[in-house]
Every structure is written in C-alpha cells, then in structure tokens.
Amino acid sequence: RGGAKPVHAPASPTDPGLVLGMLYHGARCGPHATPVLYAGPAVQGTAQLPALAARCKGHAPGPKALAQVLSKGAVIGVVRGRQAVGTVMGRRTILALPNVAGKQQLHDSTGARWYYQPRVLIPHEVLAHYFNSTQPSPYMSFTLQLKPEHHHRFAGVASEGGRMLVQTITHSTEPWMHEVLHGLPVVPMLMAAPFQWSQREVRSAEEALQALRALPLLTHVLIEDFLFPKTASPCPV
C-alpha cells in the first residue's frame, strides 16, 4: 500500500507466484483478478491457413459439422484460439467419443497409462443427467460419480466404480466447444487428452500437421477453424 510497486502474478505462476497472488488478493491491495482460463499464447503460423487448406484438402466445417465427424469415430487434434491455463482442455486437445475404442485411441496416441483417469468434456447444463452432481468444474478439478443407470453406457471408459474426471463447458466460457458438444447426436460428451508434440502442447499449425502425419491413430487436426484429414500422401507443410 502507499507506494508499493505494481506486481503481476501471471497465469501458471508456480508456487511462489500463487502465494504472492493470494496475498495480494487477501489484502485487497490490487485490482480484481484478470480472467486467465484462456490466457496462454495464440496459435503460431495461422496466416498461411487458407493456402494450406487449399493444398491439403482442408475445409472449415463449423462446430455442428465437426460434431458429426467426431460421431463417426474420428480422433481429432484441436489447436485453436489462445492456449488454456493449467489442466483445462479444449484448445490444445485430442478429442474422441467416450467409448472403449475412443479411450484406447487416446491412450495409444498420447502414451497414457491404462490406469489414467478418463477426462471428459460435458455441457454444464446436462451434467446432472449423467452424474450425481451439479458441481461446476470449469478447470477439470473434480472426479464425479456416474449415475447407476449410465454405468453400462460407459463401461470400460469410466474408472472402477463409475467415476470420471470432468470439465464442464458453458456457452459463456467456451461457445465453440459448447456447440460442438450439443451437436453430437447421442451423448453430449467427449473424451479429451492433451495434444502434444515433442513432449509439450502443440504451438503452431506446422506442428499440428506434423503430428497428424506422425500419430497413426489421429484421423484429423483442426487448426483454428480449418479441418485437415489424414491423407495417403502427407501434405507438405
């Protein structure tokens, strides 16, 4: 107070930054917190996307048409918008249907262990239809219990006892993903895993297309609004 220098606690600040941010917040000596859900860097190399799409059979399907592609069993790496902070999924993410085949494809694509907790995206307004909770989980913070009548649908996907690590999506926080989920014809839910290249999240259009070539089970990548399919002859980047 009274002459203290400005302090910025950034997104993903590690333990010292978290402590500093909490101290300032508790003392109420700074401005209100800045929303950081999607405060990471933007996708690199997007200026060439229209030319890449023309050369590599890409097109811009829109959220509902993308949901139809996913409903047919596609496994899609998504790279769009600013990167999410922490464990939040949706913008540097591999998506698949929440079934046994989708789980196996995600695990094989990412090298996840068999015992890893399944992560799912679901619109918050339908959460109580599938889970014994209405708890918002925008940061994928909670493992929720499926209702007994849905155990059979997610057998082999949910962990022992019918639990899943859940990220709730609302139209206000992520309208694009919210529309994708509601465009799915049966269950408005997708499994999610980090979309990584060289042991870190994909940063650019070039890395996304390299991953499409290198990961056998990945069928498409979505870069911003352009969907690129895997082809027999890899498209030069």
Short mmCIF file of C-alpha atoms in Angstrom, two decimals:
data_model
loop_
_atom_site.label_atom_id
_atom_site.label_comp_id
_atom_site.label_asym_id
_atom_site.label_seq_id
_atom_site.Cartn_x
_atom_site.Cartn_y
_atom_site.Cartn_z
CA ARG A 1 0.00 0.00 0.00
CA GLY A 2 1.01 3.62 -0.47
CA GLY A 3 3.92 3.43 -2.87
CA ALA A 4 4.31 -0.33 -3.33
CA LYS A 5 5.48 -1.30 -6.78
CA PRO A 6 2.98 -2.95 -9.18
CA VAL A 7 3.06 -6.74 -9.04
CA HIS A 8 1.81 -9.16 -11.69
CA ALA A 9 1.09 -12.81 -10.85
CA PRO A 10 0.87 -14.43 -14.31
CA ALA A 11 -1.09 -17.44 -15.47
CA SER A 12 0.54 -20.72 -14.31
CA PRO A 13 2.85 -18.77 -11.94
CA THR A 14 4.25 -21.78 -9.98
CA ASP A 15 4.10 -21.90 -6.18
CA PRO A 16 5.81 -18.54 -5.40
CA GLY A 17 3.52 -16.67 -7.77
CA LEU A 18 0.44 -18.37 -6.35
CA VAL A 19 1.40 -17.32 -2.83
CA LEU A 20 2.04 -13.74 -3.94
CA GLY A 21 -1.24 -13.57 -5.84
CA MET A 22 -3.20 -14.91 -2.87
CA LEU A 23 -1.54 -12.42 -0.50
CA TYR A 24 -2.46 -9.51 -2.73
CA HIS A 25 -5.98 -10.83 -3.23
CA GLY A 26 -6.48 -11.36 0.51
CA ALA A 27 -5.12 -7.91 1.37
CA ARG A 28 -7.35 -6.37 -1.35
CA CYS A 29 -4.50 -4.08 -2.31
CA GLY A 30 -4.63 -4.68 -6.03
CA PRO A 31 -7.13 -4.69 -8.90
CA HIS A 32 -9.55 -7.53 -9.46
CA ALA A 33 -8.13 -10.71 -10.93
CA THR A 34 -7.90 -10.94 -14.70
CA PRO A 35 -9.67 -13.96 -16.25
CA VAL A 36 -6.98 -16.49 -17.12
CA LEU A 37 -8.91 -19.54 -18.34
CA TYR A 38 -7.63 -18.98 -21.90
CA ALA A 39 -4.74 -16.60 -21.33
CA GLY A 40 -1.98 -18.61 -22.99
CA PRO A 41 -0.28 -17.92 -26.33
CA ALA A 42 -2.17 -17.94 -29.63
CA VAL A 43 -1.59 -20.50 -32.39
CA GLN A 44 1.50 -19.69 -34.45
CA GLY A 45 1.60 -19.77 -38.24
CA THR A 46 -2.10 -19.21 -38.93
CA ALA A 47 -1.59 -16.60 -41.68
CA GLN A 48 -0.97 -19.42 -44.15
CA LEU A 49 -4.02 -21.48 -43.17
CA PRO A 50 -6.17 -20.66 -46.25
CA ALA A 51 -3.30 -21.63 -48.56
CA LEU A 52 -2.61 -24.78 -46.51
CA ALA A 53 -6.29 -25.71 -46.65
CA ALA A 54 -6.33 -25.38 -50.44
CA ARG A 55 -3.22 -27.54 -50.74
CA CYS A 56 -4.02 -30.15 -48.06
CA LYS A 57 -7.77 -30.82 -48.52
CA GLY A 58 -8.69 -28.69 -45.53
CA HIS A 59 -12.05 -27.03 -45.03
CA ALA A 60 -13.92 -25.09 -42.37
CA PRO A 61 -16.80 -27.32 -41.19
CA GLY A 62 -18.23 -25.33 -38.27
CA PRO A 63 -18.95 -26.79 -34.81
CA LYS A 64 -22.03 -28.87 -35.69
CA ALA A 65 -20.44 -30.42 -38.78
CA LEU A 66 -17.31 -31.17 -36.74
CA ALA A 67 -19.52 -32.95 -34.19
CA GLN A 68 -20.82 -35.17 -36.98
CA VAL A 69 -17.24 -36.08 -37.97
CA LEU A 70 -16.49 -36.98 -34.34
CA SER A 71 -19.70 -39.01 -34.08
CA LYS A 72 -18.38 -41.32 -36.82
CA GLY A 73 -15.37 -42.28 -34.70
CA ALA A 74 -12.82 -39.66 -35.76
CA VAL A 75 -9.97 -38.78 -33.41
CA ILE A 76 -9.24 -35.08 -33.86
CA GLY A 77 -6.38 -32.96 -32.57
CA VAL A 78 -7.63 -29.43 -31.89
CA VAL A 79 -5.38 -26.35 -31.98
CA ARG A 80 -7.40 -23.16 -31.85
CA GLY A 81 -7.52 -19.82 -30.07
CA ARG A 82 -5.36 -18.91 -27.12
CA GLN A 83 -3.95 -21.77 -25.11
CA ALA A 84 -5.71 -22.76 -21.89
CA VAL A 85 -4.06 -22.49 -18.50
CA GLY A 86 -3.34 -25.50 -16.31
CA THR A 87 -5.29 -28.72 -16.88
CA VAL A 88 -8.11 -27.11 -18.88
CA MET A 89 -8.90 -28.98 -22.10
CA GLY A 90 -10.40 -27.86 -25.40
CA ARG A 91 -7.88 -25.74 -27.28
CA ARG A 92 -4.75 -27.93 -27.42
CA THR A 93 -6.61 -31.21 -27.12
CA ILE A 94 -7.20 -34.55 -28.80
CA LEU A 95 -10.93 -35.37 -28.87
CA ALA A 96 -12.71 -38.71 -29.26
CA LEU A 97 -16.05 -40.29 -28.42
CA PRO A 98 -16.42 -41.55 -24.83
CA ASN A 99 -16.38 -45.24 -25.67
CA VAL A 100 -13.86 -48.06 -25.34
CA ALA A 101 -12.45 -47.53 -28.84
CA GLY A 102 -12.08 -43.79 -28.26
CA LYS A 103 -10.35 -44.35 -24.91
CA GLN A 104 -7.90 -46.82 -26.43
CA GLN A 105 -7.13 -44.47 -29.32
CA LEU A 106 -6.49 -41.56 -26.97
CA HIS A 107 -4.24 -43.66 -24.75
CA ASP A 108 -2.31 -45.03 -27.72
CA SER A 109 -1.95 -41.57 -29.28
CA THR A 110 -0.69 -39.92 -26.08
CA GLY A 111 1.16 -42.78 -24.39
CA ALA A 112 -1.15 -42.61 -21.37
CA ARG A 113 -1.09 -45.50 -18.90
CA TRP A 114 -4.11 -47.80 -18.70
CA TYR A 115 -4.91 -46.57 -15.19
CA TYR A 116 -5.04 -42.87 -16.10
CA GLN A 117 -8.28 -41.20 -15.08
CA PRO A 118 -10.58 -40.69 -18.11
CA ARG A 119 -11.17 -36.98 -18.78
CA VAL A 120 -14.41 -35.82 -20.33
CA LEU A 121 -15.91 -32.54 -21.53
CA ILE A 122 -19.64 -32.03 -20.96
CA PRO A 123 -22.04 -29.05 -21.07
CA HIS A 124 -22.73 -27.97 -17.51
CA GLU A 125 -26.48 -27.84 -18.06
CA VAL A 126 -26.68 -31.61 -18.73
CA LEU A 127 -24.21 -32.65 -16.02
CA ALA A 128 -26.89 -33.77 -13.57
CA HIS A 129 -28.43 -36.10 -16.17
CA TYR A 130 -25.28 -38.27 -16.20
CA PHE A 131 -23.56 -37.60 -12.86
CA ASN A 132 -24.55 -37.44 -9.20
CA SER A 133 -23.52 -33.81 -9.02
CA THR A 134 -24.27 -30.32 -10.27
CA GLN A 135 -20.82 -29.07 -9.20
CA PRO A 136 -19.30 -26.78 -11.85
CA SER A 137 -15.84 -27.98 -12.87
CA PRO A 138 -14.51 -25.47 -15.44
CA TYR A 139 -10.88 -26.28 -14.60
CA MET A 140 -11.30 -30.08 -14.67
CA SER A 141 -10.92 -30.07 -10.89
CA PHE A 142 -13.39 -32.78 -9.85
CA THR A 143 -13.83 -36.51 -10.36
CA LEU A 144 -17.58 -37.17 -10.46
CA GLN A 145 -19.66 -40.28 -9.97
CA LEU A 146 -21.84 -41.52 -12.84
CA LYS A 147 -25.45 -42.27 -12.04
CA PRO A 148 -26.10 -46.03 -11.82
CA GLU A 149 -28.28 -46.06 -14.95
CA HIS A 150 -25.33 -44.81 -17.04
CA HIS A 151 -22.68 -47.26 -15.83
CA HIS A 152 -23.39 -49.68 -18.67
CA ARG A 153 -23.03 -46.96 -21.33
CA PHE A 154 -19.54 -46.03 -20.11
CA ALA A 155 -18.33 -49.49 -19.12
CA GLY A 156 -14.64 -49.75 -19.99
CA VAL A 157 -14.35 -45.95 -20.12
CA ALA A 158 -15.10 -44.78 -16.60
CA SER A 159 -12.74 -45.83 -13.82
CA GLU A 160 -13.58 -48.51 -11.28
CA GLY A 161 -16.81 -47.51 -9.57
CA GLY A 162 -18.00 -45.34 -12.46
CA ARG A 163 -16.02 -42.15 -11.91
CA MET A 164 -14.68 -39.64 -14.47
CA LEU A 165 -12.56 -36.51 -14.30
CA VAL A 166 -14.95 -33.86 -15.61
CA GLN A 167 -14.59 -30.44 -17.23
CA THR A 168 -17.88 -28.59 -17.51
CA ILE A 169 -18.36 -26.32 -20.52
CA THR A 170 -20.70 -23.34 -20.65
CA HIS A 171 -21.71 -21.18 -23.58
CA SER A 172 -20.31 -18.11 -21.86
CA THR A 173 -16.81 -19.54 -21.29
CA GLU A 174 -16.35 -21.57 -24.49
CA PRO A 175 -19.19 -21.14 -27.01
CA TRP A 176 -17.43 -23.08 -29.79
CA MET A 177 -16.87 -26.24 -27.72
CA HIS A 178 -20.32 -25.90 -26.20
CA GLU A 179 -21.83 -26.02 -29.69
CA VAL A 180 -19.67 -29.00 -30.69
CA LEU A 181 -20.87 -30.98 -27.67
CA HIS A 182 -24.53 -30.19 -28.32
CA GLY A 183 -24.06 -31.20 -31.97
CA LEU A 184 -23.22 -34.80 -31.01
CA PRO A 185 -26.19 -36.99 -31.88
CA VAL A 186 -26.27 -39.33 -28.85
CA VAL A 187 -24.32 -38.20 -25.77
CA PRO A 188 -23.11 -34.57 -25.47
CA MET A 189 -19.76 -35.66 -24.09
CA LEU A 190 -16.23 -36.10 -25.45
CA MET A 191 -13.11 -37.69 -24.08
CA ALA A 192 -10.09 -35.40 -24.07
CA ALA A 193 -6.32 -35.69 -23.82
CA PRO A 194 -3.51 -33.13 -24.22
CA PHE A 195 -2.43 -32.61 -27.83
CA GLN A 196 1.35 -32.67 -27.60
CA TRP A 197 4.33 -32.62 -29.92
CA SER A 198 7.94 -33.02 -28.75
CA GLN A 199 6.68 -33.53 -25.17
CA ARG A 200 4.80 -30.22 -24.97
CA GLU A 201 1.49 -28.87 -26.16
CA VAL A 202 1.25 -28.14 -29.88
CA ARG A 203 2.07 -24.49 -30.58
CA SER A 204 1.70 -23.99 -34.31
CA ALA A 205 -0.11 -25.05 -37.47
CA GLU A 206 3.10 -26.71 -38.68
CA GLU A 207 3.43 -28.82 -35.52
CA ALA A 208 -0.24 -29.86 -35.73
CA LEU A 209 0.23 -31.14 -39.29
CA GLN A 210 3.44 -32.90 -38.31
CA ALA A 211 1.55 -34.65 -35.50
CA LEU A 212 -1.19 -35.66 -37.95
CA ARG A 213 1.45 -37.42 -40.07
CA ALA A 214 3.29 -38.97 -37.13
CA LEU A 215 0.46 -40.21 -34.86
CA PRO A 216 -1.14 -43.22 -36.56
CA LEU A 217 -4.47 -43.08 -34.72
CA LEU A 218 -5.05 -39.36 -35.29
CA THR A 219 -7.54 -39.01 -38.16
CA HIS A 220 -7.76 -35.20 -38.43
CA VAL A 221 -6.44 -31.97 -36.98
CA LEU A 222 -8.47 -28.80 -36.55
CA ILE A 223 -6.31 -25.67 -36.76
CA GLU A 224 -8.39 -22.65 -35.81
CA ASP A 225 -11.47 -23.27 -37.99
CA PHE A 226 -9.83 -25.44 -40.68
CA LEU A 227 -10.15 -29.23 -40.51
CA PHE A 228 -7.38 -31.26 -42.18
CA PRO A 229 -7.83 -35.02 -42.77
CA LYS A 230 -5.05 -37.57 -42.76
CA THR A 231 -4.28 -38.44 -46.39
CA ALA A 232 -2.36 -41.28 -48.03
CA SER A 233 0.20 -38.79 -49.31
CA PRO A 234 1.19 -36.41 -46.47
CA CYS A 235 0.73 -32.79 -47.40
CA PRO A 236 4.00 -30.80 -47.43
CA VAL A 237 3.96 -28.05 -44.84
#
